[in-house]
mmCIF file of C-alpha atoms in Angstrom:
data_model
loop_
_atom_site.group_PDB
_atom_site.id
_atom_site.type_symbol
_atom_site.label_atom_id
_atom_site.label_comp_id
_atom_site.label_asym_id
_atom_site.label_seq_id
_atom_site.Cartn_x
_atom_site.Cartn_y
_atom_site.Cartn_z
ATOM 1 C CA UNK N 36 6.313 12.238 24.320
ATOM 2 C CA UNK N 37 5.564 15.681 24.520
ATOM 3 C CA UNK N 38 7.729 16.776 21.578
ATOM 4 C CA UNK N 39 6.393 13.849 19.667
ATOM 5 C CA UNK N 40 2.790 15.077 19.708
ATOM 6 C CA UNK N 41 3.591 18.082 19.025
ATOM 7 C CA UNK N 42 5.262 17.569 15.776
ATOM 8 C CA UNK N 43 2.006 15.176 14.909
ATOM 9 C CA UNK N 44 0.147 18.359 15.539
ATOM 10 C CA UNK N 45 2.128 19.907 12.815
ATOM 11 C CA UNK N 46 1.835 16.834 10.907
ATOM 12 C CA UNK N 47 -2.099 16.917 10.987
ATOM 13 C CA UNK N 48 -2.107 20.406 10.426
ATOM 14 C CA UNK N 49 -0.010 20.108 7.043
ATOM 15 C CA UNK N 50 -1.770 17.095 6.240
ATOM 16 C CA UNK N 51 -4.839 18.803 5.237
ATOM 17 C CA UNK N 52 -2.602 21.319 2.805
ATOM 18 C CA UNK N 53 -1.094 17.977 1.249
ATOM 19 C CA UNK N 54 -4.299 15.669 0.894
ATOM 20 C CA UNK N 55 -6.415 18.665 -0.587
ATOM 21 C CA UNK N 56 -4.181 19.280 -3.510
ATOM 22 C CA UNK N 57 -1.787 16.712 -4.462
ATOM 23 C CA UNK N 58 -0.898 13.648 -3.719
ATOM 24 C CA UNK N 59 1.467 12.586 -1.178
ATOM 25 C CA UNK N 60 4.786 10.053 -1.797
ATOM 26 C CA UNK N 61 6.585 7.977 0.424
ATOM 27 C CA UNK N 62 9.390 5.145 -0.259
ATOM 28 C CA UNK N 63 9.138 1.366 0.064
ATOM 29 C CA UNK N 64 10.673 -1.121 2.214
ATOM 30 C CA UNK N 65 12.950 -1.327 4.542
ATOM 31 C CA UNK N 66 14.155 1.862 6.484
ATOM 32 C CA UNK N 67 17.521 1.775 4.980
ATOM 33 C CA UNK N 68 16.355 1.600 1.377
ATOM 34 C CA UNK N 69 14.065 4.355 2.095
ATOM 35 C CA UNK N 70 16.484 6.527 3.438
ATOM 36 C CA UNK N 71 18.398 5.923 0.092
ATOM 37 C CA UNK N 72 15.731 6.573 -1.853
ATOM 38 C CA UNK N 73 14.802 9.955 -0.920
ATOM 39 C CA UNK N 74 18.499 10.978 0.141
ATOM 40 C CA UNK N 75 19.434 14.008 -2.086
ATOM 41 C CA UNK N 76 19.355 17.836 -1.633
ATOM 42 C CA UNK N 77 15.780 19.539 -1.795
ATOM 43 C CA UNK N 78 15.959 23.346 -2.583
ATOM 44 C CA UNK N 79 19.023 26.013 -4.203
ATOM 45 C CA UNK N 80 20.117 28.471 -2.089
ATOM 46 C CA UNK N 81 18.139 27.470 0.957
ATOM 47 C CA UNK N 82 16.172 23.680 1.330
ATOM 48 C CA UNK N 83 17.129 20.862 3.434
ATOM 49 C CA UNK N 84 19.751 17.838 2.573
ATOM 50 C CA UNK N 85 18.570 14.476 3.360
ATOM 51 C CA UNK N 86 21.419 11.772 3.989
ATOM 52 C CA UNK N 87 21.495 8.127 3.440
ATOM 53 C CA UNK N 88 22.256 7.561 7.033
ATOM 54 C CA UNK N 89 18.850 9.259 8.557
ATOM 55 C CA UNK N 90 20.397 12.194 9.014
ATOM 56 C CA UNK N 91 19.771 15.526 7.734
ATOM 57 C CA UNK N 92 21.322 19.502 7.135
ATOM 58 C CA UNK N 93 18.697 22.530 7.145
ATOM 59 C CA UNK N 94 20.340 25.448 5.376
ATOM 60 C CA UNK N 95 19.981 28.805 4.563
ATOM 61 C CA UNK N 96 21.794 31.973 5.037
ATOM 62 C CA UNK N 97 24.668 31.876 7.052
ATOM 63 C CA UNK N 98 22.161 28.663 9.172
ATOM 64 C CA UNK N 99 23.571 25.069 8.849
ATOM 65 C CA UNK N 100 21.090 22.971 11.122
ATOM 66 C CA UNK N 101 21.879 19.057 11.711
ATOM 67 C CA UNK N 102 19.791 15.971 13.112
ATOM 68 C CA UNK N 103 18.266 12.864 12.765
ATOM 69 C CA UNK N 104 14.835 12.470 10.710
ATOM 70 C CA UNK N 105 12.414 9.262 10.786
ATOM 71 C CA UNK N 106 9.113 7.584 8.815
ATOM 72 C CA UNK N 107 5.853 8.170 10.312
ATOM 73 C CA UNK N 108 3.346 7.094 8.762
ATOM 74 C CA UNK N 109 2.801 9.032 5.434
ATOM 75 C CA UNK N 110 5.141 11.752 6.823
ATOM 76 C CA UNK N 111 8.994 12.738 8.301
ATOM 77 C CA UNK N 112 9.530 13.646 11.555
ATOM 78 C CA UNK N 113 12.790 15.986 12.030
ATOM 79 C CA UNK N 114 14.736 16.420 15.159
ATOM 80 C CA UNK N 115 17.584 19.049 15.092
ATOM 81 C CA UNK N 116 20.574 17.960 17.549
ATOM 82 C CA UNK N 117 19.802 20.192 20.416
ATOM 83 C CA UNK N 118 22.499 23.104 21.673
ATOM 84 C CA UNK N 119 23.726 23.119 25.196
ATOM 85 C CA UNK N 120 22.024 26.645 26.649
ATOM 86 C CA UNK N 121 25.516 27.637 28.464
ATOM 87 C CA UNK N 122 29.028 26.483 27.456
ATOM 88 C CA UNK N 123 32.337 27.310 29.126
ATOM 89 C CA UNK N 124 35.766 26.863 27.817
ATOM 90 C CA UNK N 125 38.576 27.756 29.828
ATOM 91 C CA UNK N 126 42.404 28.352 29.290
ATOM 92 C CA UNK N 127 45.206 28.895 31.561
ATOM 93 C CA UNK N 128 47.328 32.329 30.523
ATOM 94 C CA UNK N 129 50.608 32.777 31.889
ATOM 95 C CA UNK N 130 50.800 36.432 31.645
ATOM 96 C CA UNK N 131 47.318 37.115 33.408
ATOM 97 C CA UNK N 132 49.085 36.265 36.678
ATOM 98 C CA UNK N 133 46.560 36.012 39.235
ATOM 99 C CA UNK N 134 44.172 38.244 36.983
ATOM 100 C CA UNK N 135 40.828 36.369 34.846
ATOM 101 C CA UNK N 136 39.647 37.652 32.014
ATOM 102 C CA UNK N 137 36.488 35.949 29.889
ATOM 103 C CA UNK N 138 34.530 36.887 26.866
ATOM 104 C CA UNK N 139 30.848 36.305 26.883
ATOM 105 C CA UNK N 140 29.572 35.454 23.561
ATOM 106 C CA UNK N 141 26.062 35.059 22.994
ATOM 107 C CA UNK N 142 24.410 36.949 25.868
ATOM 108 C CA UNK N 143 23.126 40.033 24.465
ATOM 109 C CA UNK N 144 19.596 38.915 23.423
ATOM 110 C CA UNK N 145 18.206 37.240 26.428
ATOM 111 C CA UNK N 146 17.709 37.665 30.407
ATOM 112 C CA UNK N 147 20.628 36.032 31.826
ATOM 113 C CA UNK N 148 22.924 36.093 34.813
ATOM 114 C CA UNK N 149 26.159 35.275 36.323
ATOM 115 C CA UNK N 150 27.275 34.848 39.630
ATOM 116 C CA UNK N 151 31.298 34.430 40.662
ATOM 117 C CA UNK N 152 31.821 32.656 43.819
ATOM 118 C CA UNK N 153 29.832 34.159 47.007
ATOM 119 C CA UNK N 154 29.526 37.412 44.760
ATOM 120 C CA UNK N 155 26.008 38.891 44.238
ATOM 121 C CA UNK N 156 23.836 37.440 40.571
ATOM 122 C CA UNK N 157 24.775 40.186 37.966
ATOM 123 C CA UNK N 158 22.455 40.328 34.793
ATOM 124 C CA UNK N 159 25.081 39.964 32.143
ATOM 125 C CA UNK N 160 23.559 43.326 30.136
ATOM 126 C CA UNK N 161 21.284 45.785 30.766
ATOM 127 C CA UNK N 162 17.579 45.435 29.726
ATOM 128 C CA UNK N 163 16.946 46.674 26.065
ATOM 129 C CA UNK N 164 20.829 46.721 25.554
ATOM 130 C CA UNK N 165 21.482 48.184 21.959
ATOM 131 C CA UNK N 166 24.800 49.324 20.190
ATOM 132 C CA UNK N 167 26.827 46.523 20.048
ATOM 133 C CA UNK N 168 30.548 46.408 19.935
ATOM 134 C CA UNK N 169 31.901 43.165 20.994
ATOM 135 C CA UNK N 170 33.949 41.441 21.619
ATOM 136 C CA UNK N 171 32.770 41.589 25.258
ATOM 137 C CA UNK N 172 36.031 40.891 27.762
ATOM 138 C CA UNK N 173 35.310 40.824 31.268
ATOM 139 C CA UNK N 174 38.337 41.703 33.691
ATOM 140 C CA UNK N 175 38.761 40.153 37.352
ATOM 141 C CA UNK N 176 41.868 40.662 39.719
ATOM 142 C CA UNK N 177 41.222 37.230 40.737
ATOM 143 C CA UNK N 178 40.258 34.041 39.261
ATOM 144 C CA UNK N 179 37.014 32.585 40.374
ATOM 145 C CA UNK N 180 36.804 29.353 42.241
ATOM 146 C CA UNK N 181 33.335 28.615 40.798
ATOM 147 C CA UNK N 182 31.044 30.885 38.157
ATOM 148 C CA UNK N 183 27.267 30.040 37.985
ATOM 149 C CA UNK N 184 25.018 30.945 34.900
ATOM 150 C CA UNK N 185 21.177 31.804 35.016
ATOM 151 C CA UNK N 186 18.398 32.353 32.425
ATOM 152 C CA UNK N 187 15.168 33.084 32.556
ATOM 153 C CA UNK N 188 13.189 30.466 31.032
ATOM 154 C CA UNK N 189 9.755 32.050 30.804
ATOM 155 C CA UNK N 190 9.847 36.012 30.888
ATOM 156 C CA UNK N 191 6.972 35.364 33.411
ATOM 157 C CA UNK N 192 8.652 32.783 35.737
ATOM 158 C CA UNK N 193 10.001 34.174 38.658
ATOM 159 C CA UNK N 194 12.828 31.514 38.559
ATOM 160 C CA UNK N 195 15.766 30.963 36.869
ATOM 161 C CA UNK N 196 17.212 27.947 35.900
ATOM 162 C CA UNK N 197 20.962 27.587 36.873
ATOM 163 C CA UNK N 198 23.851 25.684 36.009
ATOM 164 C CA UNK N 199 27.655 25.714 37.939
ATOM 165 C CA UNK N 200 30.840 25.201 37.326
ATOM 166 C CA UNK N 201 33.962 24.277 40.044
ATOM 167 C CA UNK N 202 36.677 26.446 38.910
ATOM 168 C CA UNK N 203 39.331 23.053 40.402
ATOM 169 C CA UNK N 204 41.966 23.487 38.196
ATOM 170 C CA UNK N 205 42.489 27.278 38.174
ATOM 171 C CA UNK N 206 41.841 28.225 34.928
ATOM 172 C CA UNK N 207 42.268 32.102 34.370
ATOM 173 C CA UNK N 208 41.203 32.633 31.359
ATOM 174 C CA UNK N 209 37.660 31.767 29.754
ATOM 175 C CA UNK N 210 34.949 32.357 27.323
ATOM 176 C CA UNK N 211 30.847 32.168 28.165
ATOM 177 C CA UNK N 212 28.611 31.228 25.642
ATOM 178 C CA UNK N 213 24.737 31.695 25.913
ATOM 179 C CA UNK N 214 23.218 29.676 23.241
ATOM 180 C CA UNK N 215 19.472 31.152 23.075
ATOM 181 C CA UNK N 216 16.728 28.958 21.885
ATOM 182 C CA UNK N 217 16.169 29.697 18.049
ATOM 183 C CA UNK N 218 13.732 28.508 16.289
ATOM 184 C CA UNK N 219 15.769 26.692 13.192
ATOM 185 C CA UNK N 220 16.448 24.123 16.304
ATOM 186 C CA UNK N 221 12.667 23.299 16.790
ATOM 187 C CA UNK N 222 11.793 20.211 15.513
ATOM 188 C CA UNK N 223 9.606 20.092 12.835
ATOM 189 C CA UNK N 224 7.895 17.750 10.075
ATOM 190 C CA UNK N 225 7.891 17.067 6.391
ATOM 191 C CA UNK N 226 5.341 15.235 3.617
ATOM 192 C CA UNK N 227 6.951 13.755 0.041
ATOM 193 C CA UNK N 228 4.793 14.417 -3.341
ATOM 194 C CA UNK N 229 5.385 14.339 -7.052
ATOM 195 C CA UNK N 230 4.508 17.338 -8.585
ATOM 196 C CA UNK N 231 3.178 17.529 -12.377
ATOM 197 C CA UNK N 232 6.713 16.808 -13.843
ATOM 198 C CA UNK N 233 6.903 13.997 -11.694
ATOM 199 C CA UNK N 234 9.521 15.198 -9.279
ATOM 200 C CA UNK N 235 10.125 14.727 -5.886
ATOM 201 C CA UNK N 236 9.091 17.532 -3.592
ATOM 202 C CA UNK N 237 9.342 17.885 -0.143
ATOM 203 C CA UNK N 238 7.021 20.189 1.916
ATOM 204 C CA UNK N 239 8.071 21.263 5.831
ATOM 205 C CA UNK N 240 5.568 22.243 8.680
ATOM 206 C CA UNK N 241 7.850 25.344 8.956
ATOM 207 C CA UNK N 242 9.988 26.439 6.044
ATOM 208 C CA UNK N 243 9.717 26.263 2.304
ATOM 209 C CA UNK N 244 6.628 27.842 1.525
ATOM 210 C CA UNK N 245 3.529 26.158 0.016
ATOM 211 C CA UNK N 246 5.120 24.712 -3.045
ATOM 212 C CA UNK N 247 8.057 23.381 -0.920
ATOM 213 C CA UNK N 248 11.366 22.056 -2.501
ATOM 214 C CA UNK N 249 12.165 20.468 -5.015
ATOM 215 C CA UNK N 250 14.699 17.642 -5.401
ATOM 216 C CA UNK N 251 18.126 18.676 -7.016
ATOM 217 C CA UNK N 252 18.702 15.752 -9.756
ATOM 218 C CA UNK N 253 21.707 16.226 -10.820
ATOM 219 C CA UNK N 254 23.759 18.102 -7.660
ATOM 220 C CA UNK N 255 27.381 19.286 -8.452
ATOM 221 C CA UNK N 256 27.936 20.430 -4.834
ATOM 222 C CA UNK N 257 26.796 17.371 -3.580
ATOM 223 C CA UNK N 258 30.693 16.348 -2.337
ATOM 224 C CA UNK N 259 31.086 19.802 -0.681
ATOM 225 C CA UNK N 260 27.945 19.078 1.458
ATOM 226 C CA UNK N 261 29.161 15.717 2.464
ATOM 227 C CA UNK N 262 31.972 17.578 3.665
ATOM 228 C CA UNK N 263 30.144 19.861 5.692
ATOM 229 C CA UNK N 264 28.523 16.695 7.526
ATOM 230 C CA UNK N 265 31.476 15.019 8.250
ATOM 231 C CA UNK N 266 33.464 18.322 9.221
ATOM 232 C CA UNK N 267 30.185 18.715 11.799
ATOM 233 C CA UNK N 268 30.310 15.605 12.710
ATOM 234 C CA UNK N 269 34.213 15.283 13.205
ATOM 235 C CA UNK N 270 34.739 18.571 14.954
ATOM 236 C CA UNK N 271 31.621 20.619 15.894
ATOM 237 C CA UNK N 272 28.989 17.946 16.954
ATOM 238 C CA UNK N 273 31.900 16.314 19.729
ATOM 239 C CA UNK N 274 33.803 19.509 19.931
ATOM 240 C CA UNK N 275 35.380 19.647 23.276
ATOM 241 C CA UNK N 276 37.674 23.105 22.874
ATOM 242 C CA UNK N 277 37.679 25.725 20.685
ATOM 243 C CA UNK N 278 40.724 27.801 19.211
ATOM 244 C CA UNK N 279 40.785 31.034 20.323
ATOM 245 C CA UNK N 280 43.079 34.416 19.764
ATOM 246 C CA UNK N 281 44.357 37.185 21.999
ATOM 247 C CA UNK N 282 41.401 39.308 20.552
ATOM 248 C CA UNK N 283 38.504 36.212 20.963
ATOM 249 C CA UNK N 284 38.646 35.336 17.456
ATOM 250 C CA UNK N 285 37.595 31.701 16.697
ATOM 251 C CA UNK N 286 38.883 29.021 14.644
ATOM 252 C CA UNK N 287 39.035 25.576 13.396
ATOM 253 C CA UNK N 288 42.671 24.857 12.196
ATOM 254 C CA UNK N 289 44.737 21.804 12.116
ATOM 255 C CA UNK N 290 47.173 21.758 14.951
ATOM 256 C CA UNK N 291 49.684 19.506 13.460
ATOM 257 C CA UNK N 292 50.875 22.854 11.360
ATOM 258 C CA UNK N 293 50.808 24.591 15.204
ATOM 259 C CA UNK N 294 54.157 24.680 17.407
ATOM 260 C CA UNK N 295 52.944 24.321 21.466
ATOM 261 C CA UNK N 296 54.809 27.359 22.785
ATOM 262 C CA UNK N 297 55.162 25.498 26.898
ATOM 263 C CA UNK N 298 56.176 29.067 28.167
ATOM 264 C CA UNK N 299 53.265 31.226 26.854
ATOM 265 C CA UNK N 300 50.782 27.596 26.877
ATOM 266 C CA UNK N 301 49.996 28.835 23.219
ATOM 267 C CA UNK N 302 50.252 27.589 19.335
ATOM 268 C CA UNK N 303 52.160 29.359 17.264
ATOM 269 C CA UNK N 304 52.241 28.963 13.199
ATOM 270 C CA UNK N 305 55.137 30.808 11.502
ATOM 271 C CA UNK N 306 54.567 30.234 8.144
ATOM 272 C CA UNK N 307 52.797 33.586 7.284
ATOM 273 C CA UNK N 308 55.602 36.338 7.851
ATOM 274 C CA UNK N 309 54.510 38.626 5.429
ATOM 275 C CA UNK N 310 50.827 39.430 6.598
ATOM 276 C CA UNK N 311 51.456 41.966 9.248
ATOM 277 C CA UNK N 312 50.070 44.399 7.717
ATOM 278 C CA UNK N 313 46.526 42.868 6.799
ATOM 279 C CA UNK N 314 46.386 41.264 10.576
ATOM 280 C CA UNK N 315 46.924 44.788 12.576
ATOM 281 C CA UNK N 316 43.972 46.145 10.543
ATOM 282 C CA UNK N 317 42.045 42.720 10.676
ATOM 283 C CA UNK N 318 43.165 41.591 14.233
ATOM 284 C CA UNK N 319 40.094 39.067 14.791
ATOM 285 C CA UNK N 320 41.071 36.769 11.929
ATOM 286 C CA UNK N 321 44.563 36.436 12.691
ATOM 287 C CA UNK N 322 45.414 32.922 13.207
ATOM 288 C CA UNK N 323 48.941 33.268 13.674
ATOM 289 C CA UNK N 324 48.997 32.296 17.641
ATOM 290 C CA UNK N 325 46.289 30.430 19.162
ATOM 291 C CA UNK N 326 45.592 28.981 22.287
ATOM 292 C CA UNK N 327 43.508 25.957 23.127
ATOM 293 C CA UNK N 328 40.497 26.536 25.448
ATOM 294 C CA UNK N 329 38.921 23.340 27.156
ATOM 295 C CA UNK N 330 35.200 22.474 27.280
ATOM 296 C CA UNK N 331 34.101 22.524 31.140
ATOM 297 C CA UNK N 332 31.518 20.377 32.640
ATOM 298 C CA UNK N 333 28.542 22.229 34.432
ATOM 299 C CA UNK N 334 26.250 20.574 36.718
ATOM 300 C CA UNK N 335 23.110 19.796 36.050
ATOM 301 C CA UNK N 336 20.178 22.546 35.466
ATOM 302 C CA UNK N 337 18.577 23.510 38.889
ATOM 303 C CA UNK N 338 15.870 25.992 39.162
ATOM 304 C CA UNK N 339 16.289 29.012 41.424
ATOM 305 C CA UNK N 340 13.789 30.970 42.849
ATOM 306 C CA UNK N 341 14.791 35.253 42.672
ATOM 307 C CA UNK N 342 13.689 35.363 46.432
ATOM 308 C CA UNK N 343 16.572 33.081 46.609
ATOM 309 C CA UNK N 344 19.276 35.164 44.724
ATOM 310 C CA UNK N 345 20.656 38.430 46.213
ATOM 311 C CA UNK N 346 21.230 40.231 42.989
ATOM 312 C CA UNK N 347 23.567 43.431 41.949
ATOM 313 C CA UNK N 348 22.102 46.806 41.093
ATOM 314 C CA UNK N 349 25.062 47.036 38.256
ATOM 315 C CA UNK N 350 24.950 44.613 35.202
ATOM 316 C CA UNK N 351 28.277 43.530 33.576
ATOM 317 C CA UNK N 352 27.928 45.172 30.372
ATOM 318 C CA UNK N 353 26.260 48.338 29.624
ATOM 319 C CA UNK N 354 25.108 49.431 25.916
ATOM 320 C CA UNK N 355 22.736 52.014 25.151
ATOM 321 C CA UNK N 356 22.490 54.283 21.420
ATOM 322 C CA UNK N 357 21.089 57.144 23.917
ATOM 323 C CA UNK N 358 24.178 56.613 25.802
ATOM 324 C CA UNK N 359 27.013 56.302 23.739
ATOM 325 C CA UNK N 360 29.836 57.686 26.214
ATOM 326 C CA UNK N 361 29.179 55.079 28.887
ATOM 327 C CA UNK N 362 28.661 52.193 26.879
ATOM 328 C CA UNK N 363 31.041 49.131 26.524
ATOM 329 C CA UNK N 364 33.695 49.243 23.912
ATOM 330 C CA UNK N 365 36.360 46.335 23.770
ATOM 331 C CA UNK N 366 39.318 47.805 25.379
ATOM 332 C CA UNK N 367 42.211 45.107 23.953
ATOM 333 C CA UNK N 368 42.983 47.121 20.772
ATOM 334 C CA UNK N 369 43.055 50.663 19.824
ATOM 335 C CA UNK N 370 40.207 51.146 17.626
ATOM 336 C CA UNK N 371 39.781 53.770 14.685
ATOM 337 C CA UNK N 372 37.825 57.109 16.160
ATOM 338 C CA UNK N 373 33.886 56.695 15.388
ATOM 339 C CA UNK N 374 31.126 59.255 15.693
ATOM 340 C CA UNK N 375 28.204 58.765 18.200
ATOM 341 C CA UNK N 376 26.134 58.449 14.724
ATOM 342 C CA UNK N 377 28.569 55.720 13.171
ATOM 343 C CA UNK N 378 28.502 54.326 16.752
ATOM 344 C CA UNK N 379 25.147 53.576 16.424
ATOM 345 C CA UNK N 380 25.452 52.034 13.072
ATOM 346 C CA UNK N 381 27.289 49.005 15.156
ATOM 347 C CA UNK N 382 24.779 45.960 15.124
ATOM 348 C CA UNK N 383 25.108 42.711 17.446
ATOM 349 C CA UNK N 384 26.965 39.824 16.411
ATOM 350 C CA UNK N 385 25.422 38.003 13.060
ATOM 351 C CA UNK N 386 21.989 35.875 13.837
ATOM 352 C CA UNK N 387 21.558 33.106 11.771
ATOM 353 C CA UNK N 388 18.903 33.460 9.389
ATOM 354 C CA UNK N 389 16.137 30.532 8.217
ATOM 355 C CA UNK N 390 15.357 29.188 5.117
ATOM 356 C CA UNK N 391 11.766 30.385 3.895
ATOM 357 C CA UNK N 392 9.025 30.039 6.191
ATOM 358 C CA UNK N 393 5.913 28.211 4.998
ATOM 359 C CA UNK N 394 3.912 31.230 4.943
ATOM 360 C CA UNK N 395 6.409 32.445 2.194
ATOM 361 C CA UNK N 396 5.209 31.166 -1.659
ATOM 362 C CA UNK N 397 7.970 33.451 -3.245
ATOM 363 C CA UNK N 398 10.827 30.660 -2.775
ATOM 364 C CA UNK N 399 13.513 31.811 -5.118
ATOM 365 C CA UNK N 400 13.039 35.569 -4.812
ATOM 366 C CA UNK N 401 13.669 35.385 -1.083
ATOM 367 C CA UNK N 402 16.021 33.004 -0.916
ATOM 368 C CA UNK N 403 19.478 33.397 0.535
ATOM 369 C CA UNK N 404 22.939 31.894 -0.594
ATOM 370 C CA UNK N 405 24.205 28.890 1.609
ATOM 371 C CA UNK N 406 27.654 30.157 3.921
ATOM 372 C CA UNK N 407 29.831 26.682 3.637
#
């Protein structure tokens, strides 16, 4: 209900904008025949796709956002399928022995915390954490029997909400991802109009600028897009593992062209023999042996208070640009020699970017190229 009101807030707010200068558009009949209607792509390089189904794709830069979108009224309501905030995957690796190791992917923008078995909570970075080099591998001699994640949910809140995982099956080797709230996953609402050419436009509470988008009549890449929705809908959206390398590179590959190695637990593809060369130097895209980490269950979200936690004085990752010499660097290949300047030139992994914001009227010169 909450979320719902909200997004009429939006809706009243844009309303005005709308009413005042031009006026508004929305499809007859039944749901379905609406949906059909209006389905189509709205915007170039960034804009949203609406499908015939009721569901939609936000895109921009490098930013592919799906959901489910519904009539209200004379308006849309959007709501973007929600990420988990934690994730686990877990493998079991031979040659670890009685050793873990996991990569934490996600968790250097935000206050959050781990905790292995009866261990003290460890903040997973330092605060203002800068000068990123990642991948970042974390290296037990044992393997935990559980591994609890906290975040702060409100930089005021002096709890943290908390989420476990029971370790039953032994799994040694793992990777952690944070998923922080961004704002291309808030939901958000949309009017229809016809502008002086008589096209269809659509305008968005949050993205698109004044003018909003306008609807693509004759789209060539139309067939690519539907094959970005069904790839998210066939893999990402029920995703339970992910395909992972010795250096935490990730993939989507067909495993029918994969050989299960039972020894080593890993896929192997030996089709590409001549490649060496460009993997050694480009070691995170090599595809050539993969193994198959499982999606984990966690329990439910509890909330913690920090007078209940005994916490570490030592995060697990440290990264400072004033401190170059005792910040994290991935230890699992022998990287070129860098300069503390060039050092400092490393950024954090890529943050997906949003189309426009509303505030924006310059559409097309700020636009950004869609990533398929």
């Amino acid at each position: 209900m909450m979320i719902k009101t909200s997004l009429m807030v939006c809706v009243m707010m844009m309303g005005i904008s709308v009413s005042a200068q031009r006026k508004g558009y929305l499809p007859q009949g039944e749901n379905q025949e609406r949906y059909k209607e209006i389905s189509g792509r709205y915007g170039s390089n960034d804009g949203i796709c609406l499908f015939e189904d009721g569901t939609f794709m936000l895109y921009g830069y490098a930013t592919a956002v799906f959901g489910h979108y519904g009539f209200e009224k004379d308006y849309l309501l959007f709501y973007t399928d929600k990420q988990d905030l934690f994730e686990i995957y877990a493998h079991q690796d031979p040659s670890l022995g009685a050793g873990t190791k996991m990569a934490f992917v996600g968790f250097e923008d935000g206050n959050t915390y781990v905790k292995f078995d009866k261990d003290s909570v460890q903040q997973v970075f330092n605060d203002d954490a800068n000068c990123f080099s990642s991948p970042f591998v974390y290296e037990k001699n044992t393997f935990p029997r559980s591994i609890s994640l906290y975040a702060a949910e409100n930089s005021q809140d002096d709890s943290l909400a908390s989420w476990n995982y029971q370790n039953d099956k032994g799994f040694n080797n793992f990777v952690l991802v944070h998923n922080k709230a961004r704002r291309e996953y808030e939901d958000f609402s949309g009017a229809l109009y016809k502008n002086e050419d008589n096209q269809l436009v659509i305008q968005l509470s949050n993205y698109g600028g004044e003018d909003g988008y306008k609807k693509q009549e004759s789209d060539q890449e139309w067939n690519d897009i539907m094959m970005m929705k069904n790839e998210y809908l066939t893999s990402f959206k029920s995703r339970d593992f992910m395909l992972v390398n010795k250096h935490y590179g990730t993939f989507e590959r067909d495993l029918s062209t994969y050989r299960l190695d039972k020894f080593t637990n890993q896929y192997m593809r030996q089709d590409d023999p001549d490649n060496d060369a460009y993997y050694e130097d480009n070691v995170y895209q090599d595809d050539r042996i993969l193994s198959q980490f499982l999606k984990q269950n966690l329990m439910d979200r509890v909330m913690k208070g920090r007078e209940e936690l005994v916490f570490s004085d030592s995060t697990i990752f440290f990264s400072s640009c004033t401190e170059i010499e005792k910040s994290y660097r991935y230890k699992g290949k022998v990287l070129k020699k860098v300069d503390d300047e060039e050092m400092k030139e490393v950024v954090a992994p890529l943050i997906m970017t949003l189309p426009v914001e509303q505030t924006n009227t310059g559409n097309e010169k700020n636009s950004k190229k869609i990533h398929k």
